[in-house]
Amino acid sequence: MANLNRVFLMGNLTRDPELRYTPSGTAVAQFGVATNRRWKDKQSGEMREEVTFVDVEVWGKQAELAGQYLAKGRPVFIEGRLRLDQWDDRNTGQKRSRLKVVGERFQFLGARGEGGRGPGGPGGPGGPSGQAGAAPSARPAPARKGAEQPPAAPDEAPDAGADENFEASEDIPF
């Protein structure tokens, strides 16, 4: 039987990313994301809302970008996988577990300059383009006809596997 472990989240950061480094020098950032679900209650007819808080962990260059440009309240789109952490509680000796998302790529959402930290924030001088949070293997967002494309950040290499014949008018589900 085939297996699939893929998560797509869109929400707001609940806290600033906590950036750390492993003994070997690999960056690791941890932060929380809140996602909202709204629906109409069939019995009462009232609008209801449910908030889900998710712990996210990103590694390497993604972690460094998150630590530099993400901040509490900033809207973000994250693609990753679920991971279950298990341990024994030091105080009680009970087995504990926590489900978290290991982010493989993320994308900043919202207007440029919204959120972020200081003048070097997203969209500012030296800041990344809207795709900077994505993994190097990610394709840039397709250009809309008649829309101006922002210049790519100087440290980004173009995607060698990008399809140059991509039609911007194709229907994209998100």
Short mmCIF file of N, CA and C in Angstrom, two decimals:
data_model
loop_
_atom_site.label_atom_id
_atom_site.label_comp_id
_atom_site.label_asym_id
_atom_site.label_seq_id
_atom_site.Cartn_x
_atom_site.Cartn_y
_atom_site.Cartn_z
N MET A 1 0.84 -1.18 0.00
CA MET A 1 0.00 0.00 0.00
C MET A 1 0.88 1.24 0.00
N ALA A 2 0.51 2.22 -0.79
CA ALA A 2 1.26 3.48 -0.88
C ALA A 2 1.03 4.32 0.37
N ASN A 3 2.01 5.13 0.72
CA ASN A 3 1.92 6.02 1.87
C ASN A 3 2.15 7.45 1.42
N LEU A 4 1.51 8.38 2.10
CA LEU A 4 1.69 9.78 1.81
C LEU A 4 1.66 10.55 3.11
N ASN A 5 2.66 11.35 3.36
CA ASN A 5 2.74 12.20 4.55
C ASN A 5 3.03 13.61 4.07
N ARG A 6 2.00 14.38 3.78
CA ARG A 6 2.15 15.72 3.23
C ARG A 6 1.15 16.65 3.92
N VAL A 7 1.62 17.82 4.33
CA VAL A 7 0.79 18.80 5.04
C VAL A 7 0.92 20.14 4.35
N PHE A 8 -0.20 20.83 4.18
CA PHE A 8 -0.22 22.20 3.67
C PHE A 8 -0.94 23.04 4.71
N LEU A 9 -0.28 24.06 5.22
CA LEU A 9 -0.87 24.94 6.22
C LEU A 9 -0.80 26.38 5.76
N MET A 10 -1.86 27.13 6.04
CA MET A 10 -1.86 28.55 5.80
C MET A 10 -2.43 29.19 7.06
N GLY A 11 -1.63 30.05 7.67
CA GLY A 11 -2.08 30.69 8.90
C GLY A 11 -1.11 31.77 9.33
N ASN A 12 -1.24 32.19 10.58
CA ASN A 12 -0.41 33.26 11.13
C ASN A 12 0.51 32.70 12.21
N LEU A 13 1.73 33.24 12.27
CA LEU A 13 2.66 32.82 13.31
C LEU A 13 2.15 33.25 14.68
N THR A 14 2.23 32.33 15.65
CA THR A 14 1.78 32.63 17.00
C THR A 14 2.91 33.14 17.88
N ARG A 15 4.14 32.96 17.42
CA ARG A 15 5.31 33.46 18.15
C ARG A 15 6.46 33.62 17.17
N ASP A 16 7.43 34.44 17.55
CA ASP A 16 8.62 34.61 16.71
C ASP A 16 9.37 33.29 16.62
N PRO A 17 9.99 33.02 15.47
CA PRO A 17 10.77 31.78 15.34
C PRO A 17 11.93 31.76 16.33
N GLU A 18 12.18 30.59 16.89
CA GLU A 18 13.31 30.38 17.79
C GLU A 18 14.38 29.66 16.98
N LEU A 19 15.46 30.36 16.67
CA LEU A 19 16.52 29.82 15.83
C LEU A 19 17.64 29.27 16.69
N ARG A 20 18.02 28.02 16.44
CA ARG A 20 19.13 27.36 17.14
C ARG A 20 19.99 26.66 16.11
N TYR A 21 21.14 26.21 16.56
CA TYR A 21 22.05 25.47 15.69
C TYR A 21 22.45 24.17 16.36
N THR A 22 22.51 23.09 15.58
CA THR A 22 22.95 21.80 16.10
C THR A 22 24.47 21.87 16.31
N PRO A 23 25.04 20.90 17.05
CA PRO A 23 26.50 20.90 17.23
C PRO A 23 27.28 20.88 15.91
N SER A 24 26.68 20.31 14.87
CA SER A 24 27.36 20.27 13.57
C SER A 24 27.15 21.55 12.77
N GLY A 25 26.39 22.52 13.31
CA GLY A 25 26.21 23.81 12.65
C GLY A 25 24.96 23.95 11.81
N THR A 26 24.06 22.96 11.80
CA THR A 26 22.82 23.04 11.02
C THR A 26 21.80 23.89 11.76
N ALA A 27 21.21 24.84 11.06
CA ALA A 27 20.20 25.72 11.66
C ALA A 27 18.88 24.99 11.81
N VAL A 28 18.18 25.24 12.94
CA VAL A 28 16.86 24.69 13.21
C VAL A 28 16.01 25.82 13.79
N ALA A 29 14.85 26.07 13.20
CA ALA A 29 13.95 27.09 13.72
C ALA A 29 12.62 26.44 14.08
N GLN A 30 12.08 26.85 15.22
CA GLN A 30 10.78 26.36 15.66
C GLN A 30 9.86 27.55 15.89
N PHE A 31 8.60 27.39 15.46
CA PHE A 31 7.60 28.43 15.65
C PHE A 31 6.22 27.80 15.61
N GLY A 32 5.22 28.56 15.98
CA GLY A 32 3.84 28.07 15.96
C GLY A 32 3.04 28.79 14.89
N VAL A 33 2.05 28.07 14.36
CA VAL A 33 1.15 28.64 13.36
C VAL A 33 -0.29 28.37 13.82
N ALA A 34 -1.13 29.38 13.72
CA ALA A 34 -2.55 29.23 14.04
C ALA A 34 -3.34 29.24 12.74
N THR A 35 -4.21 28.24 12.57
CA THR A 35 -5.08 28.18 11.40
C THR A 35 -6.52 28.27 11.88
N ASN A 36 -7.37 28.93 11.12
CA ASN A 36 -8.78 29.11 11.48
C ASN A 36 -9.67 28.31 10.55
N ARG A 37 -10.73 27.79 11.11
CA ARG A 37 -11.78 27.10 10.34
C ARG A 37 -13.10 27.73 10.72
N ARG A 38 -13.85 28.19 9.72
CA ARG A 38 -15.16 28.81 9.97
C ARG A 38 -16.23 28.01 9.27
N TRP A 39 -17.37 27.86 9.95
CA TRP A 39 -18.49 27.16 9.36
C TRP A 39 -19.78 27.65 10.01
N LYS A 40 -20.89 27.34 9.34
CA LYS A 40 -22.20 27.71 9.86
C LYS A 40 -22.80 26.51 10.56
N ASP A 41 -23.16 26.67 11.82
CA ASP A 41 -23.77 25.61 12.60
C ASP A 41 -25.17 25.35 12.07
N LYS A 42 -25.45 24.12 11.67
CA LYS A 42 -26.74 23.78 11.06
C LYS A 42 -27.90 23.90 12.05
N GLN A 43 -27.65 23.60 13.32
CA GLN A 43 -28.73 23.65 14.31
C GLN A 43 -29.10 25.07 14.71
N SER A 44 -28.08 25.90 15.01
CA SER A 44 -28.37 27.25 15.49
C SER A 44 -28.32 28.29 14.38
N GLY A 45 -27.70 27.97 13.26
CA GLY A 45 -27.56 28.93 12.18
C GLY A 45 -26.46 29.96 12.41
N GLU A 46 -25.75 29.83 13.52
CA GLU A 46 -24.68 30.78 13.85
C GLU A 46 -23.37 30.39 13.16
N MET A 47 -22.57 31.41 12.90
CA MET A 47 -21.23 31.16 12.37
C MET A 47 -20.35 30.71 13.54
N ARG A 48 -19.60 29.66 13.33
CA ARG A 48 -18.71 29.11 14.36
C ARG A 48 -17.28 29.22 13.85
N GLU A 49 -16.34 29.23 14.77
CA GLU A 49 -14.93 29.30 14.41
C GLU A 49 -14.13 28.37 15.32
N GLU A 50 -13.16 27.72 14.72
CA GLU A 50 -12.27 26.83 15.46
C GLU A 50 -10.84 27.20 15.09
N VAL A 51 -9.98 27.36 16.09
CA VAL A 51 -8.58 27.69 15.84
C VAL A 51 -7.74 26.47 16.20
N THR A 52 -6.82 26.12 15.32
CA THR A 52 -5.90 25.00 15.56
C THR A 52 -4.49 25.56 15.60
N PHE A 53 -3.76 25.20 16.66
CA PHE A 53 -2.39 25.65 16.84
C PHE A 53 -1.46 24.50 16.48
N VAL A 54 -0.50 24.77 15.60
CA VAL A 54 0.40 23.74 15.09
C VAL A 54 1.84 24.16 15.34
N ASP A 55 2.65 23.25 15.88
CA ASP A 55 4.09 23.49 16.02
C ASP A 55 4.78 23.14 14.72
N VAL A 56 5.68 24.02 14.27
CA VAL A 56 6.40 23.83 13.00
C VAL A 56 7.90 23.92 13.28
N GLU A 57 8.63 23.08 12.55
CA GLU A 57 10.09 23.06 12.65
C GLU A 57 10.66 23.08 11.23
N VAL A 58 11.61 23.96 10.98
CA VAL A 58 12.27 24.01 9.67
C VAL A 58 13.77 23.93 9.89
N TRP A 59 14.48 23.40 8.88
CA TRP A 59 15.91 23.13 8.99
C TRP A 59 16.71 23.84 7.91
N GLY A 60 18.00 24.02 8.15
CA GLY A 60 18.93 24.53 7.15
C GLY A 60 18.65 25.96 6.75
N LYS A 61 18.76 26.24 5.45
CA LYS A 61 18.55 27.59 4.92
C LYS A 61 17.13 28.07 5.23
N GLN A 62 16.17 27.16 5.20
CA GLN A 62 14.79 27.53 5.54
C GLN A 62 14.73 28.09 6.96
N ALA A 63 15.44 27.47 7.89
CA ALA A 63 15.45 27.92 9.28
C ALA A 63 16.07 29.31 9.40
N GLU A 64 17.16 29.55 8.68
CA GLU A 64 17.80 30.85 8.73
C GLU A 64 16.90 31.94 8.16
N LEU A 65 16.20 31.65 7.06
CA LEU A 65 15.26 32.61 6.48
C LEU A 65 14.10 32.87 7.43
N ALA A 66 13.58 31.82 8.06
CA ALA A 66 12.49 31.98 9.01
C ALA A 66 12.92 32.86 10.18
N GLY A 67 14.10 32.60 10.71
CA GLY A 67 14.60 33.39 11.83
C GLY A 67 14.83 34.84 11.46
N GLN A 68 15.21 35.09 10.22
CA GLN A 68 15.51 36.44 9.78
C GLN A 68 14.27 37.23 9.40
N TYR A 69 13.30 36.60 8.74
CA TYR A 69 12.19 37.35 8.14
C TYR A 69 10.81 37.11 8.74
N LEU A 70 10.59 36.00 9.43
CA LEU A 70 9.26 35.75 9.98
C LEU A 70 9.14 36.36 11.37
N ALA A 71 7.94 36.75 11.73
CA ALA A 71 7.67 37.33 13.04
C ALA A 71 6.24 37.00 13.45
N LYS A 72 5.98 37.08 14.73
CA LYS A 72 4.65 36.82 15.28
C LYS A 72 3.60 37.63 14.51
N GLY A 73 2.51 36.96 14.12
CA GLY A 73 1.41 37.60 13.41
C GLY A 73 1.55 37.56 11.91
N ARG A 74 2.71 37.21 11.39
CA ARG A 74 2.96 37.20 9.95
C ARG A 74 2.23 36.04 9.29
N PRO A 75 1.45 36.28 8.20
CA PRO A 75 0.81 35.18 7.49
C PRO A 75 1.83 34.40 6.67
N VAL A 76 1.68 33.07 6.65
CA VAL A 76 2.64 32.21 5.97
C VAL A 76 1.94 30.96 5.44
N PHE A 77 2.47 30.44 4.33
CA PHE A 77 2.02 29.16 3.77
C PHE A 77 3.17 28.18 3.96
N ILE A 78 2.88 27.01 4.51
CA ILE A 78 3.92 26.02 4.80
C ILE A 78 3.54 24.69 4.17
N GLU A 79 4.52 24.06 3.55
CA GLU A 79 4.36 22.71 3.01
C GLU A 79 5.38 21.84 3.73
N GLY A 80 4.94 20.68 4.20
CA GLY A 80 5.85 19.81 4.93
C GLY A 80 5.25 18.44 5.19
N ARG A 81 5.74 17.83 6.28
CA ARG A 81 5.28 16.49 6.65
C ARG A 81 5.07 16.43 8.16
N LEU A 82 4.28 15.47 8.59
CA LEU A 82 4.02 15.27 10.01
C LEU A 82 5.12 14.42 10.63
N ARG A 83 5.48 14.74 11.88
CA ARG A 83 6.42 13.91 12.61
C ARG A 83 5.94 13.81 14.05
N LEU A 84 6.00 12.59 14.60
CA LEU A 84 5.60 12.36 15.98
C LEU A 84 6.85 12.26 16.84
N ASP A 85 6.98 13.19 17.79
CA ASP A 85 8.08 13.13 18.76
C ASP A 85 7.58 12.43 20.00
N GLN A 86 8.36 11.48 20.53
CA GLN A 86 7.99 10.74 21.75
C GLN A 86 9.14 10.80 22.74
N TRP A 87 8.81 10.93 24.03
CA TRP A 87 9.82 10.96 25.08
C TRP A 87 9.18 10.58 26.41
N ASP A 88 10.03 10.33 27.41
CA ASP A 88 9.58 10.05 28.77
C ASP A 88 9.70 11.33 29.58
N ASP A 89 8.61 11.71 30.26
CA ASP A 89 8.61 12.91 31.09
C ASP A 89 9.58 12.74 32.25
N ARG A 90 10.48 13.70 32.44
CA ARG A 90 11.48 13.60 33.51
C ARG A 90 10.85 13.62 34.90
N ASN A 91 9.79 14.40 35.06
CA ASN A 91 9.16 14.55 36.38
C ASN A 91 8.25 13.39 36.75
N THR A 92 7.41 12.96 35.81
CA THR A 92 6.42 11.93 36.12
C THR A 92 6.80 10.55 35.61
N GLY A 93 7.73 10.48 34.66
CA GLY A 93 8.12 9.19 34.09
C GLY A 93 7.13 8.69 33.04
N GLN A 94 6.07 9.45 32.79
CA GLN A 94 5.06 9.03 31.80
C GLN A 94 5.58 9.25 30.38
N LYS A 95 5.08 8.42 29.46
CA LYS A 95 5.42 8.60 28.05
C LYS A 95 4.62 9.78 27.53
N ARG A 96 5.30 10.65 26.80
CA ARG A 96 4.67 11.83 26.23
C ARG A 96 4.90 11.80 24.72
N SER A 97 4.06 12.51 23.99
CA SER A 97 4.22 12.61 22.54
C SER A 97 3.65 13.93 22.06
N ARG A 98 4.17 14.36 20.92
CA ARG A 98 3.70 15.60 20.31
C ARG A 98 3.80 15.45 18.80
N LEU A 99 2.73 15.82 18.12
CA LEU A 99 2.72 15.81 16.66
C LEU A 99 3.12 17.20 16.18
N LYS A 100 4.07 17.27 15.26
CA LYS A 100 4.50 18.56 14.72
C LYS A 100 4.67 18.45 13.22
N VAL A 101 4.77 19.59 12.57
CA VAL A 101 5.01 19.65 11.14
C VAL A 101 6.47 20.01 10.91
N VAL A 102 7.15 19.22 10.10
CA VAL A 102 8.50 19.55 9.66
C VAL A 102 8.34 20.24 8.31
N GLY A 103 8.55 21.54 8.31
CA GLY A 103 8.35 22.33 7.10
C GLY A 103 9.48 22.10 6.11
N GLU A 104 9.13 21.79 4.89
CA GLU A 104 10.11 21.58 3.83
C GLU A 104 10.26 22.82 2.97
N ARG A 105 9.23 23.65 2.90
CA ARG A 105 9.30 24.94 2.23
C ARG A 105 8.17 25.82 2.78
N PHE A 106 8.39 27.11 2.70
CA PHE A 106 7.34 28.04 3.12
C PHE A 106 7.36 29.24 2.21
N GLN A 107 6.27 29.97 2.23
CA GLN A 107 6.15 31.16 1.40
C GLN A 107 5.50 32.25 2.23
N PHE A 108 6.05 33.46 2.14
CA PHE A 108 5.47 34.59 2.83
C PHE A 108 4.16 34.96 2.16
N LEU A 109 3.17 35.36 2.94
CA LEU A 109 1.88 35.80 2.40
C LEU A 109 1.64 37.24 2.80
N GLY A 110 0.66 37.85 2.21
CA GLY A 110 0.32 39.22 2.56
C GLY A 110 1.13 40.21 1.75
N ALA A 111 0.91 41.48 2.02
CA ALA A 111 1.60 42.55 1.30
C ALA A 111 3.06 42.59 1.69
N ARG A 112 3.89 43.01 0.76
CA ARG A 112 5.31 43.16 1.07
C ARG A 112 5.48 44.24 2.12
N GLY A 113 6.43 44.00 3.02
CA GLY A 113 6.68 44.95 4.08
C GLY A 113 5.77 44.73 5.27
N GLU A 114 4.73 43.92 5.14
CA GLU A 114 3.82 43.62 6.24
C GLU A 114 4.50 42.63 7.17
N GLY A 115 4.54 42.92 8.45
CA GLY A 115 5.22 42.03 9.39
C GLY A 115 6.72 42.15 9.18
N GLY A 116 7.44 41.11 9.50
CA GLY A 116 8.89 41.14 9.33
C GLY A 116 9.55 41.93 10.42
N ARG A 117 10.87 42.09 10.32
CA ARG A 117 11.62 42.77 11.36
C ARG A 117 12.46 43.88 10.75
N GLY A 118 12.06 45.10 10.94
CA GLY A 118 12.86 46.23 10.53
C GLY A 118 12.88 46.47 9.03
N PRO A 119 13.74 47.40 8.58
CA PRO A 119 13.76 47.78 7.18
C PRO A 119 14.25 46.69 6.26
N GLY A 120 14.97 45.71 6.77
CA GLY A 120 15.46 44.62 5.93
C GLY A 120 14.45 43.51 5.81
N GLY A 121 13.20 43.76 6.25
CA GLY A 121 12.16 42.74 6.20
C GLY A 121 11.80 42.40 4.77
N PRO A 122 10.89 41.44 4.59
CA PRO A 122 10.51 41.00 3.26
C PRO A 122 10.08 42.17 2.39
N GLY A 123 10.61 42.24 1.20
CA GLY A 123 10.26 43.29 0.27
C GLY A 123 11.09 44.54 0.44
N GLY A 124 11.82 44.65 1.56
CA GLY A 124 12.66 45.82 1.79
C GLY A 124 14.01 45.63 1.12
N PRO A 125 14.90 46.59 1.30
CA PRO A 125 16.23 46.47 0.70
C PRO A 125 16.93 45.24 1.25
N GLY A 126 17.42 44.42 0.39
CA GLY A 126 18.12 43.21 0.81
C GLY A 126 17.18 42.09 1.19
N GLY A 127 15.88 42.35 1.19
CA GLY A 127 14.91 41.33 1.56
C GLY A 127 14.67 40.38 0.42
N PRO A 128 14.10 39.22 0.70
CA PRO A 128 13.88 38.24 -0.35
C PRO A 128 12.65 38.57 -1.17
N SER A 129 12.57 37.97 -2.33
CA SER A 129 11.36 38.10 -3.13
C SER A 129 10.28 37.25 -2.48
N GLY A 130 9.08 37.27 -3.00
CA GLY A 130 7.98 36.53 -2.40
C GLY A 130 8.21 35.04 -2.38
N GLN A 131 9.18 34.55 -3.13
CA GLN A 131 9.44 33.12 -3.20
C GLN A 131 10.66 32.74 -2.37
N ALA A 132 11.28 33.68 -1.67
CA ALA A 132 12.54 33.40 -0.99
C ALA A 132 12.39 32.35 0.09
N GLY A 133 11.20 32.23 0.69
CA GLY A 133 11.02 31.24 1.73
C GLY A 133 10.89 29.84 1.18
N ALA A 134 10.76 29.70 -0.11
CA ALA A 134 10.58 28.38 -0.69
C ALA A 134 11.92 27.69 -0.85
N ALA A 135 11.87 26.38 -0.85
CA ALA A 135 13.09 25.61 -1.01
C ALA A 135 13.69 25.89 -2.38
N PRO A 136 15.01 25.74 -2.51
CA PRO A 136 15.64 26.03 -3.79
C PRO A 136 15.06 25.24 -4.95
N SER A 137 14.49 24.07 -4.68
CA SER A 137 13.93 23.27 -5.77
C SER A 137 12.53 23.73 -6.17
N ALA A 138 11.94 24.67 -5.39
CA ALA A 138 10.58 25.11 -5.69
C ALA A 138 10.58 25.98 -6.94
N ARG A 139 9.51 25.89 -7.70
CA ARG A 139 9.37 26.74 -8.88
C ARG A 139 8.82 28.08 -8.45
N PRO A 140 9.26 29.15 -9.09
CA PRO A 140 8.69 30.46 -8.76
C PRO A 140 7.24 30.52 -9.20
N ALA A 141 6.48 31.40 -8.57
CA ALA A 141 5.08 31.55 -8.92
C ALA A 141 4.97 31.98 -10.38
N PRO A 142 3.96 31.47 -11.11
CA PRO A 142 3.83 31.84 -12.52
C PRO A 142 3.47 33.32 -12.64
N ALA A 143 3.96 33.94 -13.70
CA ALA A 143 3.68 35.35 -13.94
C ALA A 143 2.26 35.50 -14.46
N ARG A 144 1.58 36.52 -13.99
CA ARG A 144 0.25 36.82 -14.52
C ARG A 144 0.43 37.72 -15.71
N LYS A 145 -0.41 37.54 -16.71
CA LYS A 145 -0.31 38.36 -17.91
C LYS A 145 -0.54 39.81 -17.55
N GLY A 146 0.38 40.67 -17.98
CA GLY A 146 0.26 42.09 -17.73
C GLY A 146 0.78 42.52 -16.37
N ALA A 147 1.15 41.58 -15.51
CA ALA A 147 1.65 41.93 -14.18
C ALA A 147 3.16 42.08 -14.23
N GLU A 148 3.68 43.04 -13.48
CA GLU A 148 5.12 43.24 -13.41
C GLU A 148 5.72 42.22 -12.46
N GLN A 149 6.83 41.62 -12.84
CA GLN A 149 7.52 40.65 -12.00
C GLN A 149 8.61 41.37 -11.22
N PRO A 150 8.67 41.17 -9.88
CA PRO A 150 9.76 41.78 -9.12
C PRO A 150 11.07 41.08 -9.48
N PRO A 151 12.18 41.79 -9.40
CA PRO A 151 13.46 41.15 -9.72
C PRO A 151 13.78 40.08 -8.68
N ALA A 152 14.41 39.00 -9.13
CA ALA A 152 14.79 37.92 -8.22
C ALA A 152 15.91 38.40 -7.33
N ALA A 153 15.94 37.87 -6.10
CA ALA A 153 17.02 38.20 -5.17
C ALA A 153 18.33 37.72 -5.77
N PRO A 154 19.42 38.44 -5.56
CA PRO A 154 20.68 38.09 -6.22
C PRO A 154 21.22 36.72 -5.82
N ASP A 155 20.89 36.23 -4.63
CA ASP A 155 21.44 34.95 -4.20
C ASP A 155 20.60 33.76 -4.66
N GLU A 156 19.53 34.02 -5.39
CA GLU A 156 18.68 32.92 -5.85
C GLU A 156 19.11 32.49 -7.26
N ALA A 157 19.26 31.19 -7.42
CA ALA A 157 19.58 30.66 -8.74
C ALA A 157 18.27 30.32 -9.44
N PRO A 158 18.17 30.56 -10.75
CA PRO A 158 16.94 30.19 -11.45
C PRO A 158 16.76 28.68 -11.44
N ASP A 159 15.52 28.26 -11.47
CA ASP A 159 15.20 26.83 -11.45
C ASP A 159 15.48 26.24 -12.83
N ALA A 160 16.48 25.37 -12.88
CA ALA A 160 16.86 24.77 -14.16
C ALA A 160 15.77 23.88 -14.73
N GLY A 161 14.89 23.34 -13.86
CA GLY A 161 13.85 22.43 -14.33
C GLY A 161 12.54 23.13 -14.64
N ALA A 162 12.50 24.46 -14.60
CA ALA A 162 11.25 25.17 -14.82
C ALA A 162 10.80 24.98 -16.27
N ASP A 163 9.50 24.88 -16.44
CA ASP A 163 8.92 24.69 -17.76
C ASP A 163 8.71 26.06 -18.38
N GLU A 164 9.50 26.39 -19.40
CA GLU A 164 9.41 27.70 -20.02
C GLU A 164 8.12 27.87 -20.81
N ASN A 165 7.44 26.79 -21.12
CA ASN A 165 6.21 26.86 -21.89
C ASN A 165 4.98 26.90 -20.99
N PHE A 166 5.16 27.16 -19.70
CA PHE A 166 4.04 27.18 -18.75
C PHE A 166 3.09 28.30 -19.12
N GLU A 167 1.82 28.01 -19.23
CA GLU A 167 0.78 28.96 -19.58
C GLU A 167 0.24 29.57 -18.28
N ALA A 168 0.37 30.88 -18.10
CA ALA A 168 -0.07 31.55 -16.88
C ALA A 168 -1.57 31.47 -16.71
N SER A 169 -2.31 31.22 -17.77
CA SER A 169 -3.76 31.20 -17.68
C SER A 169 -4.29 29.84 -17.19
N GLU A 170 -3.39 28.88 -16.93
CA GLU A 170 -3.85 27.59 -16.44
C GLU A 170 -4.55 27.77 -15.10
N ASP A 171 -5.55 26.98 -14.83
CA ASP A 171 -6.30 27.08 -13.59
C ASP A 171 -5.51 26.41 -12.48
N ILE A 172 -5.08 27.18 -11.48
CA ILE A 172 -4.32 26.67 -10.34
C ILE A 172 -5.25 26.65 -9.15
N PRO A 173 -5.35 25.52 -8.43
CA PRO A 173 -6.35 25.39 -7.37
C PRO A 173 -6.08 26.20 -6.13
N PHE A 174 -4.94 26.84 -5.98
CA PHE A 174 -4.69 27.65 -4.78
C PHE A 174 -3.85 28.84 -5.09
#
